[in-house]
């Protein structure tokens, strides 16, 4: 018996020693780089004129997922940033648009009246991730090692900084045009760190001057990211830290000037140079091959409709607000009650449930009447009852995206599915800009490139989805994926 006990004890000691000698490898830093409104084909449209070390380096050294699609509607900024970092869709993370209706009241995706601005007294500082119903990569990273990892985020837009950072981030910083510098909110801190105040003094711009509309705004975001990296000493400890960087100016400029506008080209030229510089900084501070970076977009963007029409390609517009007025007129004539439709967000039409209930009307009947009115518009292919979208007589791919985009507490009742290249407003002949929001490839096909730590050069055309990004990063880090993640880890 003594000999048997000695053998068992020896085996236990050997096992313990073996475990003690093993260590899971991990990068010093994870960098998420989201470029607002970046189409997938921009990787190649700008490639030949790109500088060495920027986008070229990411493509030539990284792993590109060439067929990454957004698997929900609508394809807009707040949802895209949330879905990248949570690995799920509006149905589960609850961010259903940049703004949306909740209990009949229109709300901002990051608005929070219970917090105050830090670095600004304006309403721009009243923001937090309270509306987000799921965790992020950063939240899971901090949970994995008892909150030793540090997570920071920066962008020009509040939603592009706050939603990627998650609920437990150390800080998120966004730009307040009214004061001309980066701010935060009391959700994260009581006052700006000294280094942020010093950065703002050196880089302040004129109040009420929209930096998103300038290529220099791209550079300013990267400069702030580098300042976070240096002053918070990210990547300097024995755990993985995370830095979320979102470039917002490309979206603002794209909306105004379109995918082929000269200022859009200037913005991407600047982006390319800034990426090259940022990668050099990461190489120097963190070490080449010691950080994991991914580049993607929150959504893409359609070609300008006038540009298409000038080249004999069909494009047109329809009035979403006009459609709401037509619905209200029809419902008022039938039921004698005004404004039974609240409004719209992207292509979702919201009905006024409180009025419908108080009038004793049948919601399904009201929806059918609204759908009949919407389908009178020959620019709309289908009007879909969102609660029954799974059985709608439309292509399976679109059914799935409507279902994924539908949250019963925050999404509209009816989805108006327009024809391809159909803008949700009536535009003029001198219109030069663009928009996004549809299921179509021009809005939903986004770039996805992994680079750095444990990433070999290569590419795949296998279908991947925006929700796969979080699952992939977490798999590489050997941590649990976010708590509502429905994505699958991509195999390199």
PDB file of N, CA, C and O in Angstrom, residues 44 47 55-66 449-460 491-492:
ATOM      1  N   UNK A  44      -8.056  47.066 -52.740  1.00  0.00           N
ATOM      2  CA  UNK A  44      -7.404  46.892 -54.042  1.00  0.00           C
ATOM      3  C   UNK A  44      -7.531  48.129 -54.921  1.00  0.00           C
ATOM      4  O   UNK A  44      -6.649  48.390 -55.759  1.00  0.00           O
ATOM      5  N   UNK A  47      -4.606  50.050 -53.695  1.00  0.00           N
ATOM      6  CA  UNK A  47      -3.366  49.283 -53.459  1.00  0.00           C
ATOM      7  C   UNK A  47      -2.178  49.815 -54.262  1.00  0.00           C
ATOM      8  O   UNK A  47      -1.089  50.028 -53.713  1.00  0.00           O
ATOM      9  N   UNK A  55      -1.401  50.023 -45.900  1.00  0.00           N
ATOM     10  CA  UNK A  55      -2.357  48.995 -46.332  1.00  0.00           C
ATOM     11  C   UNK A  55      -1.659  47.862 -47.072  1.00  0.00           C
ATOM     12  O   UNK A  55      -2.036  46.693 -46.929  1.00  0.00           O
ATOM     13  N   UNK A  56      -0.622  48.207 -47.852  1.00  0.00           N
ATOM     14  CA  UNK A  56       0.122  47.171 -48.575  1.00  0.00           C
ATOM     15  C   UNK A  56       0.723  46.151 -47.616  1.00  0.00           C
ATOM     16  O   UNK A  56       0.704  44.945 -47.864  1.00  0.00           O
ATOM     17  N   UNK A  57       1.296  46.660 -46.526  1.00  0.00           N
ATOM     18  CA  UNK A  57       1.917  45.756 -45.565  1.00  0.00           C
ATOM     19  C   UNK A  57       0.893  44.817 -44.943  1.00  0.00           C
ATOM     20  O   UNK A  57       1.151  43.617 -44.770  1.00  0.00           O
ATOM     21  N   UNK A  58      -0.274  45.350 -44.614  1.00  0.00           N
ATOM     22  CA  UNK A  58      -1.314  44.509 -44.039  1.00  0.00           C
ATOM     23  C   UNK A  58      -1.720  43.402 -45.002  1.00  0.00           C
ATOM     24  O   UNK A  58      -1.887  42.243 -44.607  1.00  0.00           O
ATOM     25  N   UNK A  59      -1.873  43.757 -46.276  1.00  0.00           N
ATOM     26  CA  UNK A  59      -2.291  42.771 -47.272  1.00  0.00           C
ATOM     27  C   UNK A  59      -1.168  41.795 -47.576  1.00  0.00           C
ATOM     28  O   UNK A  59      -1.381  40.581 -47.669  1.00  0.00           O
ATOM     29  N   UNK A  60       0.059  42.316 -47.725  1.00  0.00           N
ATOM     30  CA  UNK A  60       1.191  41.483 -48.143  1.00  0.00           C
ATOM     31  C   UNK A  60       1.723  40.586 -47.036  1.00  0.00           C
ATOM     32  O   UNK A  60       2.339  39.553 -47.310  1.00  0.00           O
ATOM     33  N   UNK A  61       1.476  40.961 -45.768  1.00  0.00           N
ATOM     34  CA  UNK A  61       1.976  40.160 -44.653  1.00  0.00           C
ATOM     35  C   UNK A  61       0.863  39.522 -43.841  1.00  0.00           C
ATOM     36  O   UNK A  61       1.092  38.541 -43.124  1.00  0.00           O
ATOM     37  N   UNK A  62      -0.344  40.058 -43.941  1.00  0.00           N
ATOM     38  CA  UNK A  62      -1.436  39.575 -43.114  1.00  0.00           C
ATOM     39  C   UNK A  62      -2.272  38.505 -43.790  1.00  0.00           C
ATOM     40  O   UNK A  62      -1.936  37.991 -44.865  1.00  0.00           O
ATOM     41  N   UNK A  63      -3.381  38.174 -43.150  1.00  0.00           N
ATOM     42  CA  UNK A  63      -4.312  37.168 -43.676  1.00  0.00           C
ATOM     43  C   UNK A  63      -5.640  37.857 -43.955  1.00  0.00           C
ATOM     44  O   UNK A  63      -6.267  38.404 -43.046  1.00  0.00           O
ATOM     45  N   UNK A  64      -6.054  37.843 -45.215  1.00  0.00           N
ATOM     46  CA  UNK A  64      -7.244  38.573 -45.635  1.00  0.00           C
ATOM     47  C   UNK A  64      -8.421  37.632 -45.856  1.00  0.00           C
ATOM     48  O   UNK A  64      -8.318  36.655 -46.612  1.00  0.00           O
ATOM     49  N   UNK A  65      -9.533  37.942 -45.204  1.00  0.00           N
ATOM     50  CA  UNK A  65     -10.784  37.210 -45.420  1.00  0.00           C
ATOM     51  C   UNK A  65     -11.578  38.000 -46.459  1.00  0.00           C
ATOM     52  O   UNK A  65     -12.208  39.014 -46.145  1.00  0.00           O
ATOM     53  N   UNK A  66     -11.531  37.540 -47.697  1.00  0.00           N
ATOM     54  CA  UNK A  66     -11.987  38.319 -48.837  1.00  0.00           C
ATOM     55  C   UNK A  66     -13.507  38.350 -49.014  1.00  0.00           C
ATOM     56  O   UNK A  66     -14.015  39.135 -49.800  1.00  0.00           O
ATOM     57  N   UNK A 449      -8.799  41.939 -42.338  1.00  0.00           N
ATOM     58  CA  UNK A 449      -7.408  41.500 -42.437  1.00  0.00           C
ATOM     59  C   UNK A 449      -6.854  41.338 -41.032  1.00  0.00           C
ATOM     60  O   UNK A 449      -6.922  42.261 -40.216  1.00  0.00           O
ATOM     61  N   UNK A 450      -6.303  40.147 -40.745  1.00  0.00           N
ATOM     62  CA  UNK A 450      -5.608  39.899 -39.485  1.00  0.00           C
ATOM     63  C   UNK A 450      -4.108  40.036 -39.733  1.00  0.00           C
ATOM     64  O   UNK A 450      -3.603  39.642 -40.793  1.00  0.00           O
ATOM     65  N   UNK A 451      -3.401  40.552 -38.736  1.00  0.00           N
ATOM     66  CA  UNK A 451      -1.987  40.872 -38.944  1.00  0.00           C
ATOM     67  C   UNK A 451      -1.221  40.730 -37.633  1.00  0.00           C
ATOM     68  O   UNK A 451      -1.728  41.103 -36.567  1.00  0.00           O
ATOM     69  N   UNK A 452       0.001  40.211 -37.731  1.00  0.00           N
ATOM     70  CA  UNK A 452       0.891  40.212 -36.572  1.00  0.00           C
ATOM     71  C   UNK A 452       1.001  38.880 -35.874  1.00  0.00           C
ATOM     72  O   UNK A 452       1.218  37.845 -36.510  1.00  0.00           O
ATOM     73  N   UNK A 453       0.792  38.895 -34.571  1.00  0.00           N
ATOM     74  CA  UNK A 453       1.054  37.745 -33.709  1.00  0.00           C
ATOM     75  C   UNK A 453       0.317  36.490 -34.167  1.00  0.00           C
ATOM     76  O   UNK A 453      -0.910  36.473 -34.274  1.00  0.00           O
ATOM     77  N   UNK A 454       1.096  35.427 -34.448  1.00  0.00           N
ATOM     78  CA  UNK A 454       0.563  34.116 -34.833  1.00  0.00           C
ATOM     79  C   UNK A 454      -0.310  34.152 -36.089  1.00  0.00           C
ATOM     80  O   UNK A 454      -1.162  33.271 -36.279  1.00  0.00           O
ATOM     81  N   UNK A 455      -0.124  35.150 -36.941  1.00  0.00           N
ATOM     82  CA  UNK A 455      -0.891  35.249 -38.185  1.00  0.00           C
ATOM     83  C   UNK A 455       0.062  35.054 -39.366  1.00  0.00           C
ATOM     84  O   UNK A 455       1.007  35.829 -39.533  1.00  0.00           O
ATOM     85  N   UNK A 456      -0.187  34.017 -40.153  1.00  0.00           N
ATOM     86  CA  UNK A 456       0.610  33.776 -41.353  1.00  0.00           C
ATOM     87  C   UNK A 456      -0.015  34.489 -42.546  1.00  0.00           C
ATOM     88  O   UNK A 456      -1.224  34.730 -42.578  1.00  0.00           O
ATOM     89  N   UNK A 457       0.819  34.808 -43.520  1.00  0.00           N
ATOM     90  CA  UNK A 457       0.297  35.460 -44.722  1.00  0.00           C
ATOM     91  C   UNK A 457      -0.615  34.512 -45.491  1.00  0.00           C
ATOM     92  O   UNK A 457      -0.340  33.315 -45.609  1.00  0.00           O
ATOM     93  N   UNK A 458      -1.711  35.041 -46.014  1.00  0.00           N
ATOM     94  CA  UNK A 458      -2.619  34.233 -46.810  1.00  0.00           C
ATOM     95  C   UNK A 458      -3.934  34.948 -47.033  1.00  0.00           C
ATOM     96  O   UNK A 458      -4.103  36.109 -46.664  1.00  0.00           O
ATOM     97  N   UNK A 459      -4.854  34.241 -47.642  1.00  0.00           N
ATOM     98  CA  UNK A 459      -6.178  34.801 -47.914  1.00  0.00           C
ATOM     99  C   UNK A 459      -7.157  33.664 -48.103  1.00  0.00           C
ATOM    100  O   UNK A 459      -6.778  32.531 -48.431  1.00  0.00           O
ATOM    101  N   UNK A 460      -8.420  33.950 -47.882  1.00  0.00           N
ATOM    102  CA  UNK A 460      -9.483  32.979 -48.132  1.00  0.00           C
ATOM    103  C   UNK A 460     -10.680  33.682 -48.742  1.00  0.00           C
ATOM    104  O   UNK A 460     -10.968  34.835 -48.412  1.00  0.00           O
ATOM    105  N   UNK A 491     -10.444  29.848 -39.373  1.00  0.00           N
ATOM    106  CA  UNK A 491      -9.194  29.088 -39.402  1.00  0.00           C
ATOM    107  C   UNK A 491      -8.261  29.675 -40.447  1.00  0.00           C
ATOM    108  O   UNK A 491      -8.626  29.795 -41.613  1.00  0.00           O
ATOM    109  N   UNK A 492      -7.066  30.032 -40.015  1.00  0.00           N
ATOM    110  CA  UNK A 492      -6.089  30.609 -40.950  1.00  0.00           C
ATOM    111  C   UNK A 492      -5.324  29.500 -41.672  1.00  0.00           C
ATOM    112  O   UNK A 492      -5.027  28.482 -41.108  1.00  0.00           O
TER     113      UNK A 492
END
